[in-house]
PDB file of C-alpha atoms in Angstrom:
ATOM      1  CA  UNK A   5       0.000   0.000   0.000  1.00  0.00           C
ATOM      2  CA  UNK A   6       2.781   2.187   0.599  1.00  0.00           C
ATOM      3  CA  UNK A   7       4.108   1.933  -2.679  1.00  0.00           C
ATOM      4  CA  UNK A   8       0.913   3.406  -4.061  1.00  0.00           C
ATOM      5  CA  UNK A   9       1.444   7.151  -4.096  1.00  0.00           C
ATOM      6  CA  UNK A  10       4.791   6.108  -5.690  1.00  0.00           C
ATOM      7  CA  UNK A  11       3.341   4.843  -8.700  1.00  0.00           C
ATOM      8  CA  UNK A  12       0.888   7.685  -9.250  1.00  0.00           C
ATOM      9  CA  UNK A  13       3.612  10.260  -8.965  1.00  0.00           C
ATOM     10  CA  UNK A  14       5.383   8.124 -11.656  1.00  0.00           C
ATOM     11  CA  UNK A  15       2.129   7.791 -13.839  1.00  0.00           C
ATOM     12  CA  UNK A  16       2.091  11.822 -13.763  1.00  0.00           C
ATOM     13  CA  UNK A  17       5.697  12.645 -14.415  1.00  0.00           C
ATOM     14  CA  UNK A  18       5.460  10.167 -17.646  1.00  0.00           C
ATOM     15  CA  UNK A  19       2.439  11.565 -18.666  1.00  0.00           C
ATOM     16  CA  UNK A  20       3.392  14.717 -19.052  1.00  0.00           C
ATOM     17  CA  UNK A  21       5.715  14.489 -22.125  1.00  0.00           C
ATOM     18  CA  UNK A  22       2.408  13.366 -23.982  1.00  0.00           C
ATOM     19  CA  UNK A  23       0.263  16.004 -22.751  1.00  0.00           C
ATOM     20  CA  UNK A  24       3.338  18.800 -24.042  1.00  0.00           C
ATOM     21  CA  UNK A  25       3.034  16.898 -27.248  1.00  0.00           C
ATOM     22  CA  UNK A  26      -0.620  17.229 -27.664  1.00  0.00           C
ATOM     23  CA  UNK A  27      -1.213  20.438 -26.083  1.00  0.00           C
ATOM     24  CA  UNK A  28      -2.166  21.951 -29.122  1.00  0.00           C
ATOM     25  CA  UNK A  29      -4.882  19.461 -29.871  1.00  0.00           C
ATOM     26  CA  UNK A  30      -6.942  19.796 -26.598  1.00  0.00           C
ATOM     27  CA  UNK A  31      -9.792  22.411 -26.336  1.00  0.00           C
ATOM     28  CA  UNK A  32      -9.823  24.925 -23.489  1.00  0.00           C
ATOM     29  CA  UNK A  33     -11.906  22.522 -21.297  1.00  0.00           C
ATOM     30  CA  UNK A  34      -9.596  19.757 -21.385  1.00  0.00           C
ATOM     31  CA  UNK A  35      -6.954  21.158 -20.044  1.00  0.00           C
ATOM     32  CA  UNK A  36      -8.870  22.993 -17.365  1.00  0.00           C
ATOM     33  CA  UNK A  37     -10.318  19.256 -16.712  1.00  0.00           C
ATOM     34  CA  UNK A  38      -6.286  18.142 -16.083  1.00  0.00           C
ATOM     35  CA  UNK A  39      -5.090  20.988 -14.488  1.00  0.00           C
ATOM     36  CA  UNK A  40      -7.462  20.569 -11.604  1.00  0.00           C
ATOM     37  CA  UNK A  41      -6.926  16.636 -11.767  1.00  0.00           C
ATOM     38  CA  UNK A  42      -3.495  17.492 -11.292  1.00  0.00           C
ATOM     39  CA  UNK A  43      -4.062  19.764  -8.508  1.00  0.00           C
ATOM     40  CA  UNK A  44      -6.922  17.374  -6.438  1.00  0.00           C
ATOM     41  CA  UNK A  45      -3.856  14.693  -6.725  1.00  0.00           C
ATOM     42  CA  UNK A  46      -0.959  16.623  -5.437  1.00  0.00           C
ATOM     43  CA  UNK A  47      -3.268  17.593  -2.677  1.00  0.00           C
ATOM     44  CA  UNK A  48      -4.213  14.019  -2.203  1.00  0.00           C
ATOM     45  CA  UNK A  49      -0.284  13.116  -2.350  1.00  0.00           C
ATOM     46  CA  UNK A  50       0.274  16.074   0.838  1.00  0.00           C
ATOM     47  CA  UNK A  51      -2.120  14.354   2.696  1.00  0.00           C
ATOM     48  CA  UNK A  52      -0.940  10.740   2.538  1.00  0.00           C
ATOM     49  CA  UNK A  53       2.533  12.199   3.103  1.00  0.00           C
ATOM     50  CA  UNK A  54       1.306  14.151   6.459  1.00  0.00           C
ATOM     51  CA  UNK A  55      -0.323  11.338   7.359  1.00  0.00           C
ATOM     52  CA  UNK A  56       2.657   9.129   7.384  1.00  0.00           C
ATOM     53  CA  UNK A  57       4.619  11.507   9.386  1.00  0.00           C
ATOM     54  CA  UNK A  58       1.939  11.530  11.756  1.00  0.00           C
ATOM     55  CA  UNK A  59       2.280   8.238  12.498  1.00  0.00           C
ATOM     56  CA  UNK A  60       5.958   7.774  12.065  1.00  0.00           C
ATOM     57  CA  UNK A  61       6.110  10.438  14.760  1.00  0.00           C
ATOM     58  CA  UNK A  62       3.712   8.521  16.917  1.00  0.00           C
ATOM     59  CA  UNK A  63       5.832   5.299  16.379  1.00  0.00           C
ATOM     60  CA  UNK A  64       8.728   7.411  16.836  1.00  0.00           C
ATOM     61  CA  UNK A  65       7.088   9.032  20.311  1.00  0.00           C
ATOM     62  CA  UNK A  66       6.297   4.787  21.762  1.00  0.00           C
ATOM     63  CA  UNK A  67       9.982   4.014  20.436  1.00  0.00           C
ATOM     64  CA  UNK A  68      11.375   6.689  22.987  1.00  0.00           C
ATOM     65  CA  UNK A  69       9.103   6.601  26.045  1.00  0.00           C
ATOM     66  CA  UNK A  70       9.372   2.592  26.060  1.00  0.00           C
ATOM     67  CA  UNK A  71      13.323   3.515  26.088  1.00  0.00           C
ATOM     68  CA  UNK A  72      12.847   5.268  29.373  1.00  0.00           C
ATOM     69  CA  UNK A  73      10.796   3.145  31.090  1.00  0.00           C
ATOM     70  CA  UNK A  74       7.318   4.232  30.800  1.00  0.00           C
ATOM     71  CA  UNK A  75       5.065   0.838  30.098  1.00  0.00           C
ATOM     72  CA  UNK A  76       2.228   0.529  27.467  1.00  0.00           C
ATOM     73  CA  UNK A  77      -0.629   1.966  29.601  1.00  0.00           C
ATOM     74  CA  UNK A  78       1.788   4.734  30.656  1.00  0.00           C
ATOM     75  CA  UNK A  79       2.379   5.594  26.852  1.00  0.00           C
ATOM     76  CA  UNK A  80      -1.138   5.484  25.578  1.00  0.00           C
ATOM     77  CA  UNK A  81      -1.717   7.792  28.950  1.00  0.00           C
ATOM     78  CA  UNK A  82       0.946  10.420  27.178  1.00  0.00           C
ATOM     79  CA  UNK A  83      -0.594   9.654  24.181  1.00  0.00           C
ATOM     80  CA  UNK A  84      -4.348  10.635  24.426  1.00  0.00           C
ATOM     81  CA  UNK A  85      -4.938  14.229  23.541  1.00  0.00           C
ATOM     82  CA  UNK A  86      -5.556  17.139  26.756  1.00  0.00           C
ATOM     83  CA  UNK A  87      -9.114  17.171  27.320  1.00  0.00           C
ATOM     84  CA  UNK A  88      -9.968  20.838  28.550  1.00  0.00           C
ATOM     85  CA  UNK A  89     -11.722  21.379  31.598  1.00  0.00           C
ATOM     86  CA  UNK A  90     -15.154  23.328  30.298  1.00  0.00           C
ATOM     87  CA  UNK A  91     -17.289  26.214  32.964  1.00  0.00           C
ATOM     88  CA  UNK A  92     -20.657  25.319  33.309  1.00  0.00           C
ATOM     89  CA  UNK A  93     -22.513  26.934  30.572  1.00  0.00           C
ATOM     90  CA  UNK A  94     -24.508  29.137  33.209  1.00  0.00           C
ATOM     91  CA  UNK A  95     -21.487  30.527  35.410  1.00  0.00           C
ATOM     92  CA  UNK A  96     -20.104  32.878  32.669  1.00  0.00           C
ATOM     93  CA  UNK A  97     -23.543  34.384  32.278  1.00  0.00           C
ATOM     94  CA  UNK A  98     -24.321  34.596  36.367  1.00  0.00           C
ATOM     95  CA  UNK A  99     -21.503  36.470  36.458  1.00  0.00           C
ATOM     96  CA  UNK A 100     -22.031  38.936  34.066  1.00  0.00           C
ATOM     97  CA  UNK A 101     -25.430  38.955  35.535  1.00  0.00           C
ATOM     98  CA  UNK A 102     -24.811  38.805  38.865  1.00  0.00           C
ATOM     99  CA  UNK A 103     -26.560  35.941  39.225  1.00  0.00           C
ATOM    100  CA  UNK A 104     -26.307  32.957  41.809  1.00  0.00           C
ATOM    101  CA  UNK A 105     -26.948  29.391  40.467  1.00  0.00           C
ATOM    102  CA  UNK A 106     -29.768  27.282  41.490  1.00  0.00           C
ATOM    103  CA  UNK A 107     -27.745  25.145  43.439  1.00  0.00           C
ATOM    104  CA  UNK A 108     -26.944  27.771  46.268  1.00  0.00           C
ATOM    105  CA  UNK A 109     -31.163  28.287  46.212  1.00  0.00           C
ATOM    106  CA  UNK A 110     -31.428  27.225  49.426  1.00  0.00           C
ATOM    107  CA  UNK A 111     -28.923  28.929  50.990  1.00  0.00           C
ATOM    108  CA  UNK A 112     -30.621  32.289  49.591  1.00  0.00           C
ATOM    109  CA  UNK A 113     -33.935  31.572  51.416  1.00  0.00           C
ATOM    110  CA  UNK A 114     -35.420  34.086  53.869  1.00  0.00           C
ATOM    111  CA  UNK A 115     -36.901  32.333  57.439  1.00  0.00           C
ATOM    112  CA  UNK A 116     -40.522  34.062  57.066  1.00  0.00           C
ATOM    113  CA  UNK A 117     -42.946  32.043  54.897  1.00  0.00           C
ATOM    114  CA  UNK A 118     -46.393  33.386  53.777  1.00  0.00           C
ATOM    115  CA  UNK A 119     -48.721  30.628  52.835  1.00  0.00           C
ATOM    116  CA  UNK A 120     -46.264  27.813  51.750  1.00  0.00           C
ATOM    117  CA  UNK A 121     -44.512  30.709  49.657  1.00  0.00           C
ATOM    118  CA  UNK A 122     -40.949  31.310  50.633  1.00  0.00           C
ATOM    119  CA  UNK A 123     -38.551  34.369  49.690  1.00  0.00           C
ATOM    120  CA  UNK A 124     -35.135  34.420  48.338  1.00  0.00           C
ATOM    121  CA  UNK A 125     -32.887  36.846  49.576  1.00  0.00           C
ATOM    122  CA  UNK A 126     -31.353  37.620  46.331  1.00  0.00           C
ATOM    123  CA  UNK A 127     -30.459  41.172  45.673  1.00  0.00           C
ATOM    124  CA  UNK A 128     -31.306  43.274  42.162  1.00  0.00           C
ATOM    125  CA  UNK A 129     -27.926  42.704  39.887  1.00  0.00           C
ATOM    126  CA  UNK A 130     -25.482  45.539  40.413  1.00  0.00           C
ATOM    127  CA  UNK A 131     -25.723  46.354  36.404  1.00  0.00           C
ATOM    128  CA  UNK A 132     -29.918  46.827  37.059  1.00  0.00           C
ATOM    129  CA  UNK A 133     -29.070  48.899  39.978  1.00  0.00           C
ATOM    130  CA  UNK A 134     -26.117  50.893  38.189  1.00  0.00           C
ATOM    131  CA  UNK A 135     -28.814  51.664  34.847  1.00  0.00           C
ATOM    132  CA  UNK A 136     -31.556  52.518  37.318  1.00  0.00           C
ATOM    133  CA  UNK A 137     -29.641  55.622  39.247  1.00  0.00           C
ATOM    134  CA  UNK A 138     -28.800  56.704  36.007  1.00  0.00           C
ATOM    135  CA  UNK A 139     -31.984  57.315  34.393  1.00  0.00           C
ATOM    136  CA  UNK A 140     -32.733  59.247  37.712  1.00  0.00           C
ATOM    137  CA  UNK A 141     -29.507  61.509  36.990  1.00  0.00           C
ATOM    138  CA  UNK A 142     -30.479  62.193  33.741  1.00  0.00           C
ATOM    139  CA  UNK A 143     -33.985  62.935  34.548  1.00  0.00           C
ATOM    140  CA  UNK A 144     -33.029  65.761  37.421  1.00  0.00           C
ATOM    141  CA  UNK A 145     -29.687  66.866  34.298  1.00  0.00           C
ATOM    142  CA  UNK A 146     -32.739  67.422  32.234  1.00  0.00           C
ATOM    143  CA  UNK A 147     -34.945  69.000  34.247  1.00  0.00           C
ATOM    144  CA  UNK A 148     -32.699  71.529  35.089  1.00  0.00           C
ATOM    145  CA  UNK A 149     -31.486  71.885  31.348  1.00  0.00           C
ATOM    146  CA  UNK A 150     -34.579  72.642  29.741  1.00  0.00           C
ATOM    147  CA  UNK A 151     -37.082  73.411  32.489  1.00  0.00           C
ATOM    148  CA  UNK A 152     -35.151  75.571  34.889  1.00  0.00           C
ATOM    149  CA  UNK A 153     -32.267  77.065  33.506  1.00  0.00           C
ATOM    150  CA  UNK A 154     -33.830  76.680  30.027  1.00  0.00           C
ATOM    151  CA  UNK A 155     -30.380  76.169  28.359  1.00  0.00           C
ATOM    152  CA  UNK A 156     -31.448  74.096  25.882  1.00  0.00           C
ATOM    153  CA  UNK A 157     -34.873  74.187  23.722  1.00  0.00           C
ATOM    154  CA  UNK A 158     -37.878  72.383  23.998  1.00  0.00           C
ATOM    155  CA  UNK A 159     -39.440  71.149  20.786  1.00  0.00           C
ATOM    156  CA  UNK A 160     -41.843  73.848  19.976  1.00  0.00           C
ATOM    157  CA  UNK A 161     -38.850  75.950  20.161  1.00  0.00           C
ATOM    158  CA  UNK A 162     -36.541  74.332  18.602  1.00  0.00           C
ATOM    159  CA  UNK A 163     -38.851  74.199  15.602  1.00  0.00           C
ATOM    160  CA  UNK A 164     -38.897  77.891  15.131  1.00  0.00           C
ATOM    161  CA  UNK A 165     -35.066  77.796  15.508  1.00  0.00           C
ATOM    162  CA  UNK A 166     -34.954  75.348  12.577  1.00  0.00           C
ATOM    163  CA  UNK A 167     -37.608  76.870  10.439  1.00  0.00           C
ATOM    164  CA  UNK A 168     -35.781  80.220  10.756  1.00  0.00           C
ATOM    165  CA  UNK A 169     -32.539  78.236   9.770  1.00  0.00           C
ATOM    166  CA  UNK A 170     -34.330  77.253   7.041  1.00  0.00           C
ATOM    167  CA  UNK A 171     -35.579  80.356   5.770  1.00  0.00           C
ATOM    168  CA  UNK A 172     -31.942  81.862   5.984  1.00  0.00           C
ATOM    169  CA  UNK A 173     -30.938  78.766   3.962  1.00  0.00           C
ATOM    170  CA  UNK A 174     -33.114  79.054   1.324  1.00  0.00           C
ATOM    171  CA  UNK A 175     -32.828  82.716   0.740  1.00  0.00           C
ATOM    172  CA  UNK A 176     -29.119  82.138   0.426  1.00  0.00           C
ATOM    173  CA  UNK A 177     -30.019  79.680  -2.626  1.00  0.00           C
ATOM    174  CA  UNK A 178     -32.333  81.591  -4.554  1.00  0.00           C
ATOM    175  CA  UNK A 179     -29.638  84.370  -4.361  1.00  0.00           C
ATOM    176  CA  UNK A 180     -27.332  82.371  -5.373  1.00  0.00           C
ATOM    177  CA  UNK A 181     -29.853  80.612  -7.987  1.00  0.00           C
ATOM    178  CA  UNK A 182     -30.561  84.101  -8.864  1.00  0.00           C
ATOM    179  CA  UNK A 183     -27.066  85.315  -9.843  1.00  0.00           C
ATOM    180  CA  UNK A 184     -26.931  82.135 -12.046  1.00  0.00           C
ATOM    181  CA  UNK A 185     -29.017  84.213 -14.664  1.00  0.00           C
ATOM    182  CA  UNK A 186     -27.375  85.423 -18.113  1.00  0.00           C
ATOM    183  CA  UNK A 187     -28.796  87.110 -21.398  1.00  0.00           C
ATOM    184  CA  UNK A 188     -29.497  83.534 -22.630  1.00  0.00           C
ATOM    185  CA  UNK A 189     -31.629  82.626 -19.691  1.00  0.00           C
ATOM    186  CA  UNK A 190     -32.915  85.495 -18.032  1.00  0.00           C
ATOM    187  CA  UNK A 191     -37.129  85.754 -17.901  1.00  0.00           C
ATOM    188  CA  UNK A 192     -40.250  87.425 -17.981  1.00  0.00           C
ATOM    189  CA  UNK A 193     -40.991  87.702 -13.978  1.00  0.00           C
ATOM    190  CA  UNK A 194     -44.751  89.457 -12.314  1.00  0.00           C
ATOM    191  CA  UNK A 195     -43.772  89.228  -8.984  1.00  0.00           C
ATOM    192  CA  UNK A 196     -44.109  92.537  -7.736  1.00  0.00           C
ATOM    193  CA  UNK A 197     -41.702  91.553  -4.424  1.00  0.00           C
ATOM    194  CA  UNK A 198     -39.001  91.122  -7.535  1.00  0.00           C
ATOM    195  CA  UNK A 199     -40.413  94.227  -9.460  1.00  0.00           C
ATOM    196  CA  UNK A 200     -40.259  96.560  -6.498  1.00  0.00           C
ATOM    197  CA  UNK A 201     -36.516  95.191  -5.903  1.00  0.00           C
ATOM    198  CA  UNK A 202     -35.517  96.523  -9.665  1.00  0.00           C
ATOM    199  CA  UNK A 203     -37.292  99.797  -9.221  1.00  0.00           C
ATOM    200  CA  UNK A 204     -34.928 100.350  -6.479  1.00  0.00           C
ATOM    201  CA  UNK A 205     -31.581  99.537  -8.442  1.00  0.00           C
ATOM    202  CA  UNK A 206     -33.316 101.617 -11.604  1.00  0.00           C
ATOM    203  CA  UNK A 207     -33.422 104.596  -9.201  1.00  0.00           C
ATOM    204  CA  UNK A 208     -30.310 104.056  -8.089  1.00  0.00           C
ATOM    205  CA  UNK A 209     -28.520 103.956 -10.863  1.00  0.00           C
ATOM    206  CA  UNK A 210     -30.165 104.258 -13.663  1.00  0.00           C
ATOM    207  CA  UNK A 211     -32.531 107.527 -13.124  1.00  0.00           C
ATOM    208  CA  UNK A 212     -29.720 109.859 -13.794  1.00  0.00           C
ATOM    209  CA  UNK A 213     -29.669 109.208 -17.179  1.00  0.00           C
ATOM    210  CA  UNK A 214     -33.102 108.005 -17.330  1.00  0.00           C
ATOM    211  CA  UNK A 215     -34.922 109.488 -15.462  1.00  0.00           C
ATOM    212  CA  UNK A 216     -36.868 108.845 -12.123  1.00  0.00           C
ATOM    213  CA  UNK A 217     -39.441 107.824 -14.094  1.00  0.00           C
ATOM    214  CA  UNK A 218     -38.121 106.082 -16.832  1.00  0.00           C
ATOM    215  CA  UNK A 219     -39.132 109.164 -18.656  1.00  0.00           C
ATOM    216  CA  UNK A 220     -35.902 109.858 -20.218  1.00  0.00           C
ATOM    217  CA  UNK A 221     -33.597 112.405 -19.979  1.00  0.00           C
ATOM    218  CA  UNK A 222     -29.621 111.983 -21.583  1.00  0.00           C
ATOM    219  CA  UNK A 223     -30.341 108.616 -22.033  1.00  0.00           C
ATOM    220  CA  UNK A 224     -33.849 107.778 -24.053  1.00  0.00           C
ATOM    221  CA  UNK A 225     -36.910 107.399 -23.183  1.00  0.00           C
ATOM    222  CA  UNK A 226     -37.811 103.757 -21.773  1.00  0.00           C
ATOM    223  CA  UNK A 227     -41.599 104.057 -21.314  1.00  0.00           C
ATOM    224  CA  UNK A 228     -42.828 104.244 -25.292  1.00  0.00           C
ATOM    225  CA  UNK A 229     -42.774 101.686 -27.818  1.00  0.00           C
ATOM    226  CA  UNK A 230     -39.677 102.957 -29.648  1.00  0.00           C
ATOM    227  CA  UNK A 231     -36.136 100.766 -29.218  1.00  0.00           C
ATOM    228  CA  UNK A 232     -32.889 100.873 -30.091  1.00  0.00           C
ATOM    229  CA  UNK A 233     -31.366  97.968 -29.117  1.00  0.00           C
ATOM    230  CA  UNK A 234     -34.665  95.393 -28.883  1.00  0.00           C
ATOM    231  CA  UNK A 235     -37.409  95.333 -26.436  1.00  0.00           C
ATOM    232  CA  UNK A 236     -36.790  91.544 -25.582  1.00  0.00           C
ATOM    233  CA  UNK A 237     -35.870  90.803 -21.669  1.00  0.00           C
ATOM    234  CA  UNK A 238     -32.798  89.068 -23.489  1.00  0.00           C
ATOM    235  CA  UNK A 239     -32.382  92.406 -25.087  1.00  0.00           C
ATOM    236  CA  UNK A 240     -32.960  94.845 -22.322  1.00  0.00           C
ATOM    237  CA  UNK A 241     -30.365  92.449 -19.813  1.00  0.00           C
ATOM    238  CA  UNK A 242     -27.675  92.356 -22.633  1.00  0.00           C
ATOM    239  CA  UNK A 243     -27.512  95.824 -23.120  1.00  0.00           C
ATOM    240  CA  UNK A 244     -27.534  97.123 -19.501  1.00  0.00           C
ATOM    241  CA  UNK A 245     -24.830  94.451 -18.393  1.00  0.00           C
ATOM    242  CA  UNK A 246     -22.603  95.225 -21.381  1.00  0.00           C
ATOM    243  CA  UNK A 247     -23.442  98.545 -21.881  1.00  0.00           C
ATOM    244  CA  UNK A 248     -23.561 100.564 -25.351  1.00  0.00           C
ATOM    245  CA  UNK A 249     -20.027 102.577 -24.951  1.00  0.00           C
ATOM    246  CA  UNK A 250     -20.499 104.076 -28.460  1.00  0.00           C
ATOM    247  CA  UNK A 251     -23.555 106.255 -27.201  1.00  0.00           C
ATOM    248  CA  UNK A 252     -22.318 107.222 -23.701  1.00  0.00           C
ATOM    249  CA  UNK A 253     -24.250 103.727 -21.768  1.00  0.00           C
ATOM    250  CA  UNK A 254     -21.847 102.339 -19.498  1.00  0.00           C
ATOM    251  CA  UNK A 255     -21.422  98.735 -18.154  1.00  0.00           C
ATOM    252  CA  UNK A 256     -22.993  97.366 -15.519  1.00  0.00           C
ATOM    253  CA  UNK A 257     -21.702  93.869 -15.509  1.00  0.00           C
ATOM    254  CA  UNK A 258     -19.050  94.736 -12.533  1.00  0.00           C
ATOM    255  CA  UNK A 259     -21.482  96.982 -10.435  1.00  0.00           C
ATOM    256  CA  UNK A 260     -24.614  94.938 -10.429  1.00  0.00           C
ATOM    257  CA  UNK A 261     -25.547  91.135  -9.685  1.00  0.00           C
ATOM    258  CA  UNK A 262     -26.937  89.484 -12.754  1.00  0.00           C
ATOM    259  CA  UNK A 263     -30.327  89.233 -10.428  1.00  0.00           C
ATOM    260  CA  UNK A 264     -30.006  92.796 -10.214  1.00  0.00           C
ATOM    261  CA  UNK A 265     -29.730  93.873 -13.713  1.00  0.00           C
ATOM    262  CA  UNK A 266     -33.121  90.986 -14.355  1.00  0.00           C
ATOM    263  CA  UNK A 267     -34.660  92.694 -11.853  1.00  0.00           C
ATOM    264  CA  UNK A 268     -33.917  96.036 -13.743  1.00  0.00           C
ATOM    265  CA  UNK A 269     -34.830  94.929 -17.307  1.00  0.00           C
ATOM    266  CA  UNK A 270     -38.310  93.347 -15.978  1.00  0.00           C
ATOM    267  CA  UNK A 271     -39.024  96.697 -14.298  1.00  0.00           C
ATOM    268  CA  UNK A 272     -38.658  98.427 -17.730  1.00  0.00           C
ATOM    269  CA  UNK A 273     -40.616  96.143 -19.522  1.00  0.00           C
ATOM    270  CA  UNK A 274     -43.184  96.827 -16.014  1.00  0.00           C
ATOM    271  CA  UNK A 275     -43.352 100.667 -17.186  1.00  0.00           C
ATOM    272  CA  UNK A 276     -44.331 100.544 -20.578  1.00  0.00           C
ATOM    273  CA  UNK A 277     -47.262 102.576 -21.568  1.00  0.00           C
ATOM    274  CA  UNK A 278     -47.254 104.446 -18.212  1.00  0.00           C
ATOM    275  CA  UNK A 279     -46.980 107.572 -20.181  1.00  0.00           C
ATOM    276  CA  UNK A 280     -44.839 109.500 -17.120  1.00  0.00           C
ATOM    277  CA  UNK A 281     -44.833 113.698 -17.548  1.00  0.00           C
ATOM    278  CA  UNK A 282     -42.058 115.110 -19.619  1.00  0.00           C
ATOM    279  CA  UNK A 283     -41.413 112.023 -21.777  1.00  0.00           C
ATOM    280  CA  UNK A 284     -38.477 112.542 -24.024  1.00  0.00           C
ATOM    281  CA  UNK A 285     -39.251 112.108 -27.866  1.00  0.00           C
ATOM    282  CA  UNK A 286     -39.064 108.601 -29.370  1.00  0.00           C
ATOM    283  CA  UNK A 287     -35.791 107.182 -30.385  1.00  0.00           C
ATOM    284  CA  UNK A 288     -35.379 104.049 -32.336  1.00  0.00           C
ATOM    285  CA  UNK A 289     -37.472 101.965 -34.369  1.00  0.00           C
ATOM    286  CA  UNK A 290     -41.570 101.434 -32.854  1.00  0.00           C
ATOM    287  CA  UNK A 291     -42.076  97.532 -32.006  1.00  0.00           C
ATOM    288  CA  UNK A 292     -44.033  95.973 -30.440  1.00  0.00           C
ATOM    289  CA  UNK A 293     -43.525  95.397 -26.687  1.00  0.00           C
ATOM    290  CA  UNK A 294     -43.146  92.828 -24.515  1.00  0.00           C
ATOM    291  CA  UNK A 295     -45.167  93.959 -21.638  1.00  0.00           C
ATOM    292  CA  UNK A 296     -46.041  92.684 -18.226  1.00  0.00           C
ATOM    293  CA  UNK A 297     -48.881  94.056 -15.843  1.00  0.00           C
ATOM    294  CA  UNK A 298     -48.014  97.233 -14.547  1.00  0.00           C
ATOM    295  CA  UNK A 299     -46.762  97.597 -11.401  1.00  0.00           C
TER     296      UNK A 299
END
């Protein structure tokens, strides 16, 4: 029997040659087929050969105790593998638990008896106890917290606080939103919140040339239905963030937010037809407008 592994190591090594030879000629599966043949033996081979160290060290092991005197029942003693000495199953979790076992149940019982019913005089688990006093500390902490000192904020409160957040949060993004506007984009608004807003930068900046009105005065007259450079929102934006230099209209693109100058155009378009006192004489070519609602 020993001689077995022998020969299959021999079978291998021969076949090899053939399998180099015919490589060539064996499909993709085949060879995957071998190669873990190949591998399931040489594991097979480890095995036997670990196995007949094993014992050759066992054989070994009898050879050298006999040698020193030990007898047979002494060697098989040496022999047997260390069994290790296992906790009950319930003293680990006593302990943790603070537990006694049922076998020291009698030793735990209290003298009085009521009715056949007798008492154990087993204490609540230091853990239980330890859990309890805290909830009672953290009751009085917040107490004091948020009904005496009123550090903190109850909920009613604290939704206010985070509504308030909110509102400062999303009036950040729209501004922000806002500024994202360009000639290409910019549109037709009615909100008269956002209206009022561009009748304030108009005044500001824009009335000296203007007017207060939109009436005109150096600059034309923005109220009629006469253009020069387009009565479009896209229009009116274009030309009051890039200005007309050629005709005295500065830039605006460095002084004003782009939801500024939207504002601005929409409030122009907001005037049309008003008809203000001392109107300046058309100038450009008469289209026709794109109007909202007056404000």
């Amino acid at each position: 029997m020993k001689r077995i592994p022998f020969i299959i190591i021999a079978v291998v090594l021969a076949a090899q040659p053939g399998f180099a030879q015919n490589d060539s000629m064996l499909s993709d599966d085949v060879k995957n087929y071998i190669g873990y043949g190949a591998i399931i033996i040489m594991l097979l081979l480890f095995l036997g050969v670990m196995l007949v160290l094993l014992r050759t060290f066992k054989v070994l092991t009898r050879v050298i105790l006999k040698s020193q005197g030990y007898t047979n029942q002494q060697i098989e003693a040496e022999l047997q593998p260390v069994k290790k000495e296992l906790k009950p199953k319930g003293e680990v979790w006593n302990k943790l638990l603070s537990l006694k076992p049922l076998s020291e149940e009698k030793s735990l019982l209290i003298a009085h008896e009521y009715d056949g019913i007798q008492e154990l005089n087993n204490p609540t688990p230091a853990w239980f106890m330890v859990l309890f006093y805290s909830t009672i500390i953290f009751a009085i902490g917040y107490l004091l917290v948020y009904h005496v000192f009123d550090i903190g904020q109850l909920q009613d409160a604290e939704y206010k606080t985070e509504m308030a957040q909110a509102e400062v949060a999303k009036k950040i993004y729209l501004s922000k939103a806002a500024n994202q506007v360009d000639e290409n984009t910019v549109k037709l608004i009615t909100d008269p919140a956002l209206l009022a807003e561009g009748k304030a930068t108009f005044k500001s900046t824009c009335a000296p040339c203007h007017g207060d009105n939109a009436q005109g005065a150096v600059g034309p007259n923005l109220t009629d239905e006469y253009w020069l450079h387009g009565n479009k929102v896209n229009d009116l934006f274009k030309t009051i963030k890039y200005g007309v230099p050629a005709k005295g209209m500065p830039t605006w693109e460095k002084q004003l937010s782009p939801k500024q100058i939207a504002d601005v155009a929409n409030y122009i378009l907001s005037v049309q037809g008003t008809h203000p006192a001392g109107a300046k004489e058309p100038q450009g070519d008469k289209v026709i407008n794109e109007k909202l609602a007056a404000n």
